[in-house]
Coordinates of C-alpha atoms in Angstrom, one line a residue:
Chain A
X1 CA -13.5 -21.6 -20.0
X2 CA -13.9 -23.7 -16.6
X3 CA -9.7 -22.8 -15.9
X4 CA -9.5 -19.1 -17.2
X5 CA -12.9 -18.1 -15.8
X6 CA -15.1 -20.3 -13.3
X7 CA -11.9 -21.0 -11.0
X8 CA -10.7 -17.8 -10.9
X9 CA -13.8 -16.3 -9.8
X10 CA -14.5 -18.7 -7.5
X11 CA -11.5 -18.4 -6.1
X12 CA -11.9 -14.6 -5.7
X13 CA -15.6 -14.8 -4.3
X14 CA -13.6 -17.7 -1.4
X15 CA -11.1 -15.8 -0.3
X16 CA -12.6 -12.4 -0.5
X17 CA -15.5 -14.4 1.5
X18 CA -12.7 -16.0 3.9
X19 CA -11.3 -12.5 4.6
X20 CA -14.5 -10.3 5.9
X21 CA -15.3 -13.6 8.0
X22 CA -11.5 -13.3 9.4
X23 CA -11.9 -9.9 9.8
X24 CA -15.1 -9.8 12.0
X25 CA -13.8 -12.8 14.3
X26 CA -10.7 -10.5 14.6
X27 CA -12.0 -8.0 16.6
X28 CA -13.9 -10.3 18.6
X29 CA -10.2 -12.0 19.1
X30 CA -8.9 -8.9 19.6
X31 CA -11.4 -7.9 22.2
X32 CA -11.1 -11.6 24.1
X33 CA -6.8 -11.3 24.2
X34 CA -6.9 -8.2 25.5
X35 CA -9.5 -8.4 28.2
X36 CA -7.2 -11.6 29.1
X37 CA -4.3 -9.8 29.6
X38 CA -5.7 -7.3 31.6
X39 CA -7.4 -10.2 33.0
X40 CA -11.0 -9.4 32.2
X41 CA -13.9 -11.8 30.1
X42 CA -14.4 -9.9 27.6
X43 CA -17.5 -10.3 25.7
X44 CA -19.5 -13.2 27.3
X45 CA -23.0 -12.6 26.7
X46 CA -24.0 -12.7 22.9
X47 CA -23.4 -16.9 22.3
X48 CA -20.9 -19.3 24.7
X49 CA -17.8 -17.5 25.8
X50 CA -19.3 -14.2 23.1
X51 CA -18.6 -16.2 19.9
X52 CA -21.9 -15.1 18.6
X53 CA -20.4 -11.2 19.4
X54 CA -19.1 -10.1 16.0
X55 CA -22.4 -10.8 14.1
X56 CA -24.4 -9.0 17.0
X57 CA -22.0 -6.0 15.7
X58 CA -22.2 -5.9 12.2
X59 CA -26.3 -5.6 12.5
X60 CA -25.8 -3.6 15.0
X61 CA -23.7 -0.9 13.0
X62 CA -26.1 -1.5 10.0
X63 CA -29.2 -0.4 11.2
X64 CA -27.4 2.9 12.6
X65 CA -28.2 5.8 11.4
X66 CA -25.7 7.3 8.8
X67 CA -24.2 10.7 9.7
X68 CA -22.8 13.3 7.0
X69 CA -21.4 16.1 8.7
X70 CA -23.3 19.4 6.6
X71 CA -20.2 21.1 6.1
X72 CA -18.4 18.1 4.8
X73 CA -17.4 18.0 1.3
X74 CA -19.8 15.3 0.3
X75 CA -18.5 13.1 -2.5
X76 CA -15.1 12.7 -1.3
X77 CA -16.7 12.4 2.4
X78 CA -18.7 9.7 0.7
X79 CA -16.1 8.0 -1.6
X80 CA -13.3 8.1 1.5
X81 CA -14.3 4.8 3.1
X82 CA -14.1 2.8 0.1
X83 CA -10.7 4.2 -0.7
X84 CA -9.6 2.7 2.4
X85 CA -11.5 -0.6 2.1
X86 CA -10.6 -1.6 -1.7
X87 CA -7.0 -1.3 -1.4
X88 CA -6.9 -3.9 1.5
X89 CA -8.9 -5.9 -0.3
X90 CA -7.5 -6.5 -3.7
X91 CA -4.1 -6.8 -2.2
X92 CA -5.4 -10.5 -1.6
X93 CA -4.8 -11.2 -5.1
X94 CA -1.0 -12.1 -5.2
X95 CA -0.9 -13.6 -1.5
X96 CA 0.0 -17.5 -2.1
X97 CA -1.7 -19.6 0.1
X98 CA -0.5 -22.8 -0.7
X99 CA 1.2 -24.7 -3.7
X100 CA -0.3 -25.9 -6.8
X101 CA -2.8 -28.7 -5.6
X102 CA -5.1 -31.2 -7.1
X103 CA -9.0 -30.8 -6.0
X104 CA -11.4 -32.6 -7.8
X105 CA -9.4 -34.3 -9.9
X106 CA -8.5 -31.2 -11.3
X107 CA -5.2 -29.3 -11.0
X108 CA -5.8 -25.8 -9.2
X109 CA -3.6 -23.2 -7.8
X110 CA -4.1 -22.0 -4.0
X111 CA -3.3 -18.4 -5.5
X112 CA -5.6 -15.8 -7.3
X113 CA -3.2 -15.0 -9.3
X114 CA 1.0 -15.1 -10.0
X115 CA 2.5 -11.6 -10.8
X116 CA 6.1 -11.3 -11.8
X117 CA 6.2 -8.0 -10.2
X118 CA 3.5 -9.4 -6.8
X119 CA 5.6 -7.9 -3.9
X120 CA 6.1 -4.3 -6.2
X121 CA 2.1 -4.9 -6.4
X122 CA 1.4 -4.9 -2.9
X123 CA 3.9 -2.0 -1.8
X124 CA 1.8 0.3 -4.4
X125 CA -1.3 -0.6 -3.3
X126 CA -0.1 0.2 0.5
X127 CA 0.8 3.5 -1.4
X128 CA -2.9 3.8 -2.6
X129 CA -4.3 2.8 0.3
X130 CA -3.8 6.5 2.3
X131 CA -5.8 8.7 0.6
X132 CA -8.5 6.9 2.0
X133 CA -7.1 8.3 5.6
X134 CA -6.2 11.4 4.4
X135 CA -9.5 12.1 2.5
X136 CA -11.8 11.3 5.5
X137 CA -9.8 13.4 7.3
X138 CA -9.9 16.0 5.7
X139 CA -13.4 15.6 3.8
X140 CA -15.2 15.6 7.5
X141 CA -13.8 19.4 7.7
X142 CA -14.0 19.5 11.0
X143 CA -10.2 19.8 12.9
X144 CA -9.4 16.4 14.8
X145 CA -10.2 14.3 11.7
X146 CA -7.8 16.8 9.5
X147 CA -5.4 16.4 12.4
X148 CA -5.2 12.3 12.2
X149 CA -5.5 12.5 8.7
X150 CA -1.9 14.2 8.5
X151 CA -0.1 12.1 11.1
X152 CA -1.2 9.4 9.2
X153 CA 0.0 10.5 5.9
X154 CA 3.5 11.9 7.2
X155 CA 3.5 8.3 9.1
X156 CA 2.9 6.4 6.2
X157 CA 5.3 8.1 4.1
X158 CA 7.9 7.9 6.6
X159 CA 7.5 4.4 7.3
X160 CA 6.8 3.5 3.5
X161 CA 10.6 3.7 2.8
X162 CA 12.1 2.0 5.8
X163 CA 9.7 -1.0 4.6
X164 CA 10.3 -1.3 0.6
X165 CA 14.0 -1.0 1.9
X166 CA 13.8 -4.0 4.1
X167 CA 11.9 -5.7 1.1
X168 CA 15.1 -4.8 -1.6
X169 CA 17.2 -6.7 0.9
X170 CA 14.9 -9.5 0.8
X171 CA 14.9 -9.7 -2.8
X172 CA 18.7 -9.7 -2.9
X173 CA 18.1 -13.0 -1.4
X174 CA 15.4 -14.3 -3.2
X175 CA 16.4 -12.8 -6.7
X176 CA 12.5 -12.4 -7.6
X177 CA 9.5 -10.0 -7.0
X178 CA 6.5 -12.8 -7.5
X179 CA 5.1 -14.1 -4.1
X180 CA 5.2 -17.3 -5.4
X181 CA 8.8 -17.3 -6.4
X182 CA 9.9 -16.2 -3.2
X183 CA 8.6 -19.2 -1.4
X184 CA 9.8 -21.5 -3.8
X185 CA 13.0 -19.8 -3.4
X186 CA 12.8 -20.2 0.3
X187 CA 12.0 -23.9 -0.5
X188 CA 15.0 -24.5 -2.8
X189 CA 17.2 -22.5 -0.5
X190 CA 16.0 -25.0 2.5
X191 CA 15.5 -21.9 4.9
X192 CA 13.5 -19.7 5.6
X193 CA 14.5 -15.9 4.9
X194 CA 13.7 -15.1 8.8
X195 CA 17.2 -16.5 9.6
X196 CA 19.0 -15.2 6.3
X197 CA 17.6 -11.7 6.6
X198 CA 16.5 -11.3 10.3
X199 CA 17.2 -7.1 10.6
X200 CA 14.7 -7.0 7.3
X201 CA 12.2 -9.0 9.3
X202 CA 12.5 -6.7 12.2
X203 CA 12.1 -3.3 10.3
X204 CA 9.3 -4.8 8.2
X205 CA 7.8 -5.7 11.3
X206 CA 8.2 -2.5 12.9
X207 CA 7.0 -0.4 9.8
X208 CA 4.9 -2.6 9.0
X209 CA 2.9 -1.9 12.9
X210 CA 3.6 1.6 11.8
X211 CA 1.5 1.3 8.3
X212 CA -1.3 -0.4 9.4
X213 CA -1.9 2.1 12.7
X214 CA -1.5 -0.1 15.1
X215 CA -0.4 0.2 18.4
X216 CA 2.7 0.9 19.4
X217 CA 2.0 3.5 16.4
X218 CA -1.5 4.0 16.2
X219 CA -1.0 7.8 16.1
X220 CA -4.1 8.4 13.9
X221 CA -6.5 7.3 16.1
X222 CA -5.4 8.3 19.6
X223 CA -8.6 8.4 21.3
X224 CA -7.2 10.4 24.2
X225 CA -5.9 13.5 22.2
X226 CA -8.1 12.9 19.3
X227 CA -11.6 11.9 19.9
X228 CA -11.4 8.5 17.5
X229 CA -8.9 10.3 14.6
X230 CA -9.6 10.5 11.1
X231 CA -13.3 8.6 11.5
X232 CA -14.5 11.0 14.1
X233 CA -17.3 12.6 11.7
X234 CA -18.5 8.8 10.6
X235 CA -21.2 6.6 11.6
X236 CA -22.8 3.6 11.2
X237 CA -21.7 1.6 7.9
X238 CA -19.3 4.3 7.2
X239 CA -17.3 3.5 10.4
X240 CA -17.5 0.0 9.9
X241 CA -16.0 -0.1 6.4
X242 CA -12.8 2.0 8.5
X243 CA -12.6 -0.6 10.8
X244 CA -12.7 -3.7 8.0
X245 CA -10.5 -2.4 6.3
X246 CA -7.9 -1.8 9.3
X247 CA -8.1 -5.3 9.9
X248 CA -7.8 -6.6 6.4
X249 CA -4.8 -4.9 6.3
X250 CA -3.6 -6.3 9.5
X251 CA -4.2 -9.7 7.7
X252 CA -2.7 -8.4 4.6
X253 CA 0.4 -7.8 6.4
X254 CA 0.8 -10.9 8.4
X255 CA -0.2 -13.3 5.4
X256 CA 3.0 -11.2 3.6
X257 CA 5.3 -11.6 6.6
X258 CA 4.2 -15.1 6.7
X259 CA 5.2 -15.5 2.7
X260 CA 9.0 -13.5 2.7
X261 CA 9.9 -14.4 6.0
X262 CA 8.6 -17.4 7.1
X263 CA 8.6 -19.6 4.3
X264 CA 4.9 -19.4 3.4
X265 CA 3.4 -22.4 2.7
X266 CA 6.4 -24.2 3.7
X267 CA 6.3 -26.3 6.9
X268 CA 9.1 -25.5 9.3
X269 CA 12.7 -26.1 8.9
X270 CA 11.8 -27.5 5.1
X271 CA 15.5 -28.7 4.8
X272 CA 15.5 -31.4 8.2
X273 CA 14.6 -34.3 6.6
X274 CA 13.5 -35.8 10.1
X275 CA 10.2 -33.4 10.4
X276 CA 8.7 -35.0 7.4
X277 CA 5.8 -36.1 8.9
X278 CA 5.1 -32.8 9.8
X279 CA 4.2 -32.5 5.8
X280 CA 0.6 -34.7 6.4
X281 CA -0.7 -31.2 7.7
X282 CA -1.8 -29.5 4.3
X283 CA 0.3 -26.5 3.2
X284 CA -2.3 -24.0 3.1
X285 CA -3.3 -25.0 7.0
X286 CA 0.6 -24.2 7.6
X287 CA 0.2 -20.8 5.8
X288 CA -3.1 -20.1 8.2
X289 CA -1.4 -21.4 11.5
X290 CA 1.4 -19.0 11.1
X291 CA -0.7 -15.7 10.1
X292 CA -2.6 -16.4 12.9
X293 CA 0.3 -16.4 15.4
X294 CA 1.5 -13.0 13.4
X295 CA -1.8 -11.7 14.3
X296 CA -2.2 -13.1 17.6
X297 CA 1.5 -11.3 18.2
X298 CA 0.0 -7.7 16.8
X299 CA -3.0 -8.2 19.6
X300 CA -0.3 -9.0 22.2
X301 CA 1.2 -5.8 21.5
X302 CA -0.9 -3.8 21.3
X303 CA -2.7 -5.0 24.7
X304 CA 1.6 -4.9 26.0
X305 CA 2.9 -2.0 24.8
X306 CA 1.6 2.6 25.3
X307 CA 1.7 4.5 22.7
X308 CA 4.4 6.5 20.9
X309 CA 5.1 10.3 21.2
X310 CA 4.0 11.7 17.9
X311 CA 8.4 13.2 17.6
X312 CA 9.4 9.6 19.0
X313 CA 7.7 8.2 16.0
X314 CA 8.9 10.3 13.5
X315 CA 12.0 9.8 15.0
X316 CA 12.7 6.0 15.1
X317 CA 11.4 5.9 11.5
X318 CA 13.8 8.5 9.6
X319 CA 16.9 8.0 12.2
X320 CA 16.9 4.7 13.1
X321 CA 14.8 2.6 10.7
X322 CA 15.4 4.1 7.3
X323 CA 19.5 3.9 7.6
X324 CA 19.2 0.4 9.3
X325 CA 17.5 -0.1 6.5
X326 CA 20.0 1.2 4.0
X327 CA 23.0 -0.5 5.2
X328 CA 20.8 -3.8 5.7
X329 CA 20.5 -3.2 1.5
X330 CA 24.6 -2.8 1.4
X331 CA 25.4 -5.5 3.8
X332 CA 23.1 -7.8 2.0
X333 CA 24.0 -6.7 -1.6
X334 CA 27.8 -7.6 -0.7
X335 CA 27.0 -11.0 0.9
X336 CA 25.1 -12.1 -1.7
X337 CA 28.4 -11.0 -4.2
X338 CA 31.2 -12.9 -1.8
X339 CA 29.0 -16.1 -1.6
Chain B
X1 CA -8.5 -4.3 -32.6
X2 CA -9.3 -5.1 -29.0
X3 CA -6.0 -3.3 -27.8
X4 CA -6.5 -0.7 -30.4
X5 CA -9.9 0.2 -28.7
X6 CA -8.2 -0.6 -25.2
X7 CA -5.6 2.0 -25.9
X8 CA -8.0 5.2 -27.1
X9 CA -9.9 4.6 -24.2
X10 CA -7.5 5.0 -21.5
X11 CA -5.9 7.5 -24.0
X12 CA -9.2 9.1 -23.6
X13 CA -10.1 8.5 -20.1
X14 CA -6.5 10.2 -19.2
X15 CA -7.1 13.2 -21.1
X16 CA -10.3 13.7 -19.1
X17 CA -8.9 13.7 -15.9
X18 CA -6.3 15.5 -17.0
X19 CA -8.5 18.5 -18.3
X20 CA -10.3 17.8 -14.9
X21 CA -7.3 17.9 -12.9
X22 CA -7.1 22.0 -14.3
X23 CA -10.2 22.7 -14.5
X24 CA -12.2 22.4 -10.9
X25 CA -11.9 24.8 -8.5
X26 CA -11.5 23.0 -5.3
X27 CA -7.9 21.9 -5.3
X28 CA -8.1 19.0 -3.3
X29 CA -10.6 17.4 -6.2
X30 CA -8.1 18.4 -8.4
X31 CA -5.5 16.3 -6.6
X32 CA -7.7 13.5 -6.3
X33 CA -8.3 13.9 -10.5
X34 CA -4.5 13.6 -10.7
X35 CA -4.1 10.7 -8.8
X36 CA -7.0 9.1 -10.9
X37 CA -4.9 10.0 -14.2
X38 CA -2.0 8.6 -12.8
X39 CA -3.7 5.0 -12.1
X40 CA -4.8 5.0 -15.7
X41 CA -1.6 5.7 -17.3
X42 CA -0.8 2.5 -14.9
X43 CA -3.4 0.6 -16.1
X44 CA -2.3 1.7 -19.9
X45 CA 1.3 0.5 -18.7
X46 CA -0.4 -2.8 -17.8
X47 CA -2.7 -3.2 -20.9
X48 CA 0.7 -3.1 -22.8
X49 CA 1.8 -6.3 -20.5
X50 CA 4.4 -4.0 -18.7
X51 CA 3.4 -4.3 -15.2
X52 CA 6.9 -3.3 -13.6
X53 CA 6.4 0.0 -15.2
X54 CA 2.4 0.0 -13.8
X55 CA 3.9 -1.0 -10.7
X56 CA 6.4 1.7 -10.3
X57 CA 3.9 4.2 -11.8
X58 CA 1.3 3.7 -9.1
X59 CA 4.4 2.9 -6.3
X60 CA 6.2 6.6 -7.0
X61 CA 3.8 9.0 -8.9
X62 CA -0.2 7.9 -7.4
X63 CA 1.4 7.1 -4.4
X64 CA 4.5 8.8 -3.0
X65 CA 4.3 12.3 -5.2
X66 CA 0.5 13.2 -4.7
X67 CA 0.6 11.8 -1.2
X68 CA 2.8 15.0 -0.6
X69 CA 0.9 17.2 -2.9
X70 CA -2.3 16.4 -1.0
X71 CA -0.1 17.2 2.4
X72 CA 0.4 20.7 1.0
X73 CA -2.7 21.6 -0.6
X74 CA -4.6 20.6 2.9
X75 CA -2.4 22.7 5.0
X76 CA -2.6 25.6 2.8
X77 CA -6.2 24.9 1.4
X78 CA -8.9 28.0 2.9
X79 CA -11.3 26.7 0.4
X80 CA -11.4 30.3 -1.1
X81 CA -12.2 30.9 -5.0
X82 CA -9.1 31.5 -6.6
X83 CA -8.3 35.6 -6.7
X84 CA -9.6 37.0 -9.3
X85 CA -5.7 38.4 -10.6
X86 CA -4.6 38.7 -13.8
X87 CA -0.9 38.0 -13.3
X88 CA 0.6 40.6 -16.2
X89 CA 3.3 38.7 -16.6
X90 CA 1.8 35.5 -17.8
X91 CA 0.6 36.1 -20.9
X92 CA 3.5 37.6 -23.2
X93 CA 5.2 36.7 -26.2
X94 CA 8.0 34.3 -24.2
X95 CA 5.6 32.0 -22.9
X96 CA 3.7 32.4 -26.7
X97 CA 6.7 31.3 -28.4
X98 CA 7.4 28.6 -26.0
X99 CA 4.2 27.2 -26.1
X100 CA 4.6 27.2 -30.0
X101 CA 8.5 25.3 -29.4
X102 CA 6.6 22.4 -27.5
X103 CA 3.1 22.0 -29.5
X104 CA 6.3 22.2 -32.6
X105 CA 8.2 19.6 -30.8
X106 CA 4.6 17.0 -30.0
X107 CA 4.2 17.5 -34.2
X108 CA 7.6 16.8 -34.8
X109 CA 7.4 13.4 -32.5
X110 CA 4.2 12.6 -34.3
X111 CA 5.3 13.4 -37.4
X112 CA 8.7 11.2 -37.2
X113 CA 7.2 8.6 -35.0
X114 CA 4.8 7.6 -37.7
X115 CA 6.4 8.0 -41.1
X116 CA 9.7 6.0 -39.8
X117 CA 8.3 3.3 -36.8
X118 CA 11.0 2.5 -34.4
X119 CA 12.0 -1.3 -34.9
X120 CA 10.9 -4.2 -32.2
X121 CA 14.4 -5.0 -30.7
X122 CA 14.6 -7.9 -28.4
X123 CA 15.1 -6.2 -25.6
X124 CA 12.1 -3.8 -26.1
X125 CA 9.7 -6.7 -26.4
X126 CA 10.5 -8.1 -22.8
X127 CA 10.2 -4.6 -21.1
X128 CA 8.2 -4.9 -18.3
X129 CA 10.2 -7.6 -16.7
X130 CA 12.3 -6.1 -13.7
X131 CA 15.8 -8.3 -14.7
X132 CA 15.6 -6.8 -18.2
X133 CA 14.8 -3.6 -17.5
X134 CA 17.5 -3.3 -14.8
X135 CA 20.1 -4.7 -17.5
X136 CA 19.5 -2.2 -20.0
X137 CA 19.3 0.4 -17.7
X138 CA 22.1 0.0 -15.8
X139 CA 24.4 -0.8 -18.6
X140 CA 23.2 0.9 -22.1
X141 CA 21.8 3.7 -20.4
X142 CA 23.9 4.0 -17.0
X143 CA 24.6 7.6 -17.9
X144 CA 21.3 9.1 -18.2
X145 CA 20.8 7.5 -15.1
X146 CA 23.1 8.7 -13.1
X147 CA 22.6 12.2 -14.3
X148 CA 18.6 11.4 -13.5
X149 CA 19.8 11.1 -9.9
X150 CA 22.0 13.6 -10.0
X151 CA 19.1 16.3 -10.9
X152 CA 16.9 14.3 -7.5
X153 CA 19.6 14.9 -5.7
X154 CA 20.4 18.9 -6.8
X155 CA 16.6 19.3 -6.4
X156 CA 16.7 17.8 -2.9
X157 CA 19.9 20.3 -2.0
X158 CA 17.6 22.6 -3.2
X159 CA 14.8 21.9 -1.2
X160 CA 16.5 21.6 2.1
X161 CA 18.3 25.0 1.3
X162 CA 15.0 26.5 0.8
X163 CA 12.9 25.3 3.4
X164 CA 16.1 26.0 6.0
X165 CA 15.2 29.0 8.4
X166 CA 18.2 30.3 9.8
X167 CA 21.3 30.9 7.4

């Protein structure tokens, strides 16, 4: 009863707990790195250095008032936001965040769950995850919104393939789908699969900046040639939800670059005997420490880096990306057959 | 029992949408009804332990198909009543008897599935794992396969050829 009910639900209400925490302090991060790099403060007032910030927003946005548009088509106007949100969320379910531990004197897993299929899982719940956009977009019925809500369905196609590509090639290394697996693959193999399979890394990368909206390619929510993008018509909670689930996915997508490519819970170079000590740090703090510096690397970005042409973005993705992609799948397919 | 009751549920559940899917007016609620459908025939895929299959039917149908379905139907979408049109060439006695030759065909399925049950091979018991799935299918059944790809790839020809402007 305790193992197949109580943990797993506990486990669900941490992490689920863990991630809107994450996600609030992300902005504020967000905010903080890129007023350093344009060398601002940032937020200073709300708490020392504006820690207290992200909790000023969240009451902020909940006692605004809540905006549907009269000619929007209600339901789906209504229903659009949590489209978005769920998605990001349940994707936590097969992201490993450490080994199997003991707490308590009792053996738990640092995992919600163990799919044999995990990494198919999470490329079809990316799938799922635009209607959401494309809903809101076009459920505001007003013509910006509908305008961001295509761009981001053609980008998301577009960029969907270059990305479960780069994944195939990375399963021809690991020879399994469940998250798990893959870092105990990485573990047996003594490497991690950044250095066996660095062009997948890179187009993951790339796509994956592409899927989440980010900048370089955060095409759906130009604010310059589209007043805000598919949220335009939202306010309050509404835009809030949006904006959660944004960055859950941007921590959906670095906690999955951390597992395929750089060894998950693993600490570094797992196969040098010499850095044992580094194995006092626990594995799940490992896992943390190098999301963050995956997220801290999508801030820099986007503070580094203009935007995209709408044709330049459609262009890397089905000229460049999506046949780098394919031949990655050959050249790895054939490697894997000589040695 | 608990699967039985599992199984006419969704069964149930996907013949709603489906009906809904026809039925509304707005086409874009339509499209959302599909995509719903589709997401329980996954989750009937996954009651039956197969979650490769649940996987790939939420990865290609609910969310690569529909996507582009819901592309079209918002570009072309006026939010006008459908014209009231009787297209005389709908109802006559081809599409009658081929209506008939499929509702035939379902009994006939029925009919055989349940007087002779198809025997549990080994194979069939493990198959919503990826490595078995991939065996049989690239070795038993390699030539359905191919010809599967073959039609994507006259269908894509086909498209291309279609939606090309100048000759």
């Amino acid at each position: 009863m305790i193992d197949s009910v109580v943990i797993p639900l506990l486990k669900i209400l941490i992490v689920l707990n863990a991630v809107l925490v994450a996600v609030t302090f992300m902005v504020l991060l967000e905010r903080k790195v890129i007023a350093w790099t344009q060398v601002r403060l940032g937020p200073m007032r709300v708490g020392p250095h504006g820690i207290l910030q992200p909790i000023a927003d969240v009451l902020k946005l909940m006692i605004k008032e809540d905006i549907t548009p009269v000619k929007a088509d209600r339901w789906v106007f209504t229903m659009s936001p949590m489209l978005v949100l769920v998605p990001a969320l349940i994707m936590f379910a097969v992201i490993p965040f450490g080994p199997t531990t003991s707490l308590f004197g009792r053996e738990v897993t640092l995992y919600i769950t163990d799919l044999n299929v995990g990494l198919l899982y999470i490329v079809s719940v990316t799938s799922i995850g635009v209607y959401g956009i494309i809903l809101a977009g076009w459920s505001s019925n007003s013509k910006y919104p509908l305008l961001a809500g295509l761009r981001a369905s053609a980008q998301l196609i577009s960029y969907e393939v270059a990305v479960t590509m780069a994944l195939v090639s990375m399963i021809v290394s690991a020879g399994t789908l469940s998250m798990v697996g893959i870092v105990n693959a990485q573990a047996s193999q003594g490497v991690w699969y950044l250095f066996i399979q660095p062009v997948a890394f890179f187009i993951f990368f790339v796509g994956g900046l592409a899927e989440t909206n980010r900048a370089p390619f955060d095409m759906p929510e130009a604010e310059q040639e589209l007043t805000g993008g598919f949220h335009t018509e939202y306010s309050g909670m509404r835009v809030a939800l949006f904006f959660l689930a944004e960055y859950a996915n941007m921590i959906v997508l670095a906690s999955v670059a951390t597992t395929l490519f750089l060894g998950g819970w693993l600490r570094p170079f797992p196969n040098v005997e010499a850095l044992a000590f580094l194995g006092i740090i626990p594995s799940w703090c490992w896992f943390l420490l190098k999301t963050f510096v995956f997220l801290y690397i999508f801030i820099w970005i986007r503070a580094t880096l203009p935007r995209y042409r709408y044709d330049q973005l459609m262009r890397i993705g089905w000229k460049v990306l999506i046949p780098l992609a394919i031949a990655n799948v050959v050249v790895s397919g054939i490697l894997k057959v000589m040695f | 029992m608990a699967e039985t009751i599992t199984f006419y549920m969704l069964g149930g559940l996907i013949l709603l949408f489906a009906v809904l899917v026809v039925s509304t007016r707005n086409t874009v609620h339509g499209i959302i009804f599909l995509v719903i459908d589709f997401l329980v025939v996954a989750l009937l895929y996954a009651s039956m332990n197969s979650m490769f299959v649940a996987a790939i039917q939420v990865l290609v149908y609910a969310g690569g198909i529909v996507v582009l379905y819901l592309f079209v139907v918002m570009l072309v979408n006026h939010k006008r009543p459908p014209e009231e049109y009787a297209d005389p060439n709908r109802r006559n006695w081809l599409g009658a008897a081929m209506t008939a030759a499929v509702l035939g065909e379902l009994v006939i399925i029925g009919a055989y599935a349940s007087l002779r049950p198809a025997a549990v091979s080994a194979s069939a018991t493990k198959v919503g794992y990826v490595k078995e799935t991939a065996m049989v299918l690239y070795t038993d059944y390699i030539i359905p396969f191919e010809l599967v790809s073959i039609l994507l790839l006259v269908a894509m020809v086909g498209a291309i050829i279609l939606a090309r402007r100048e000759w």
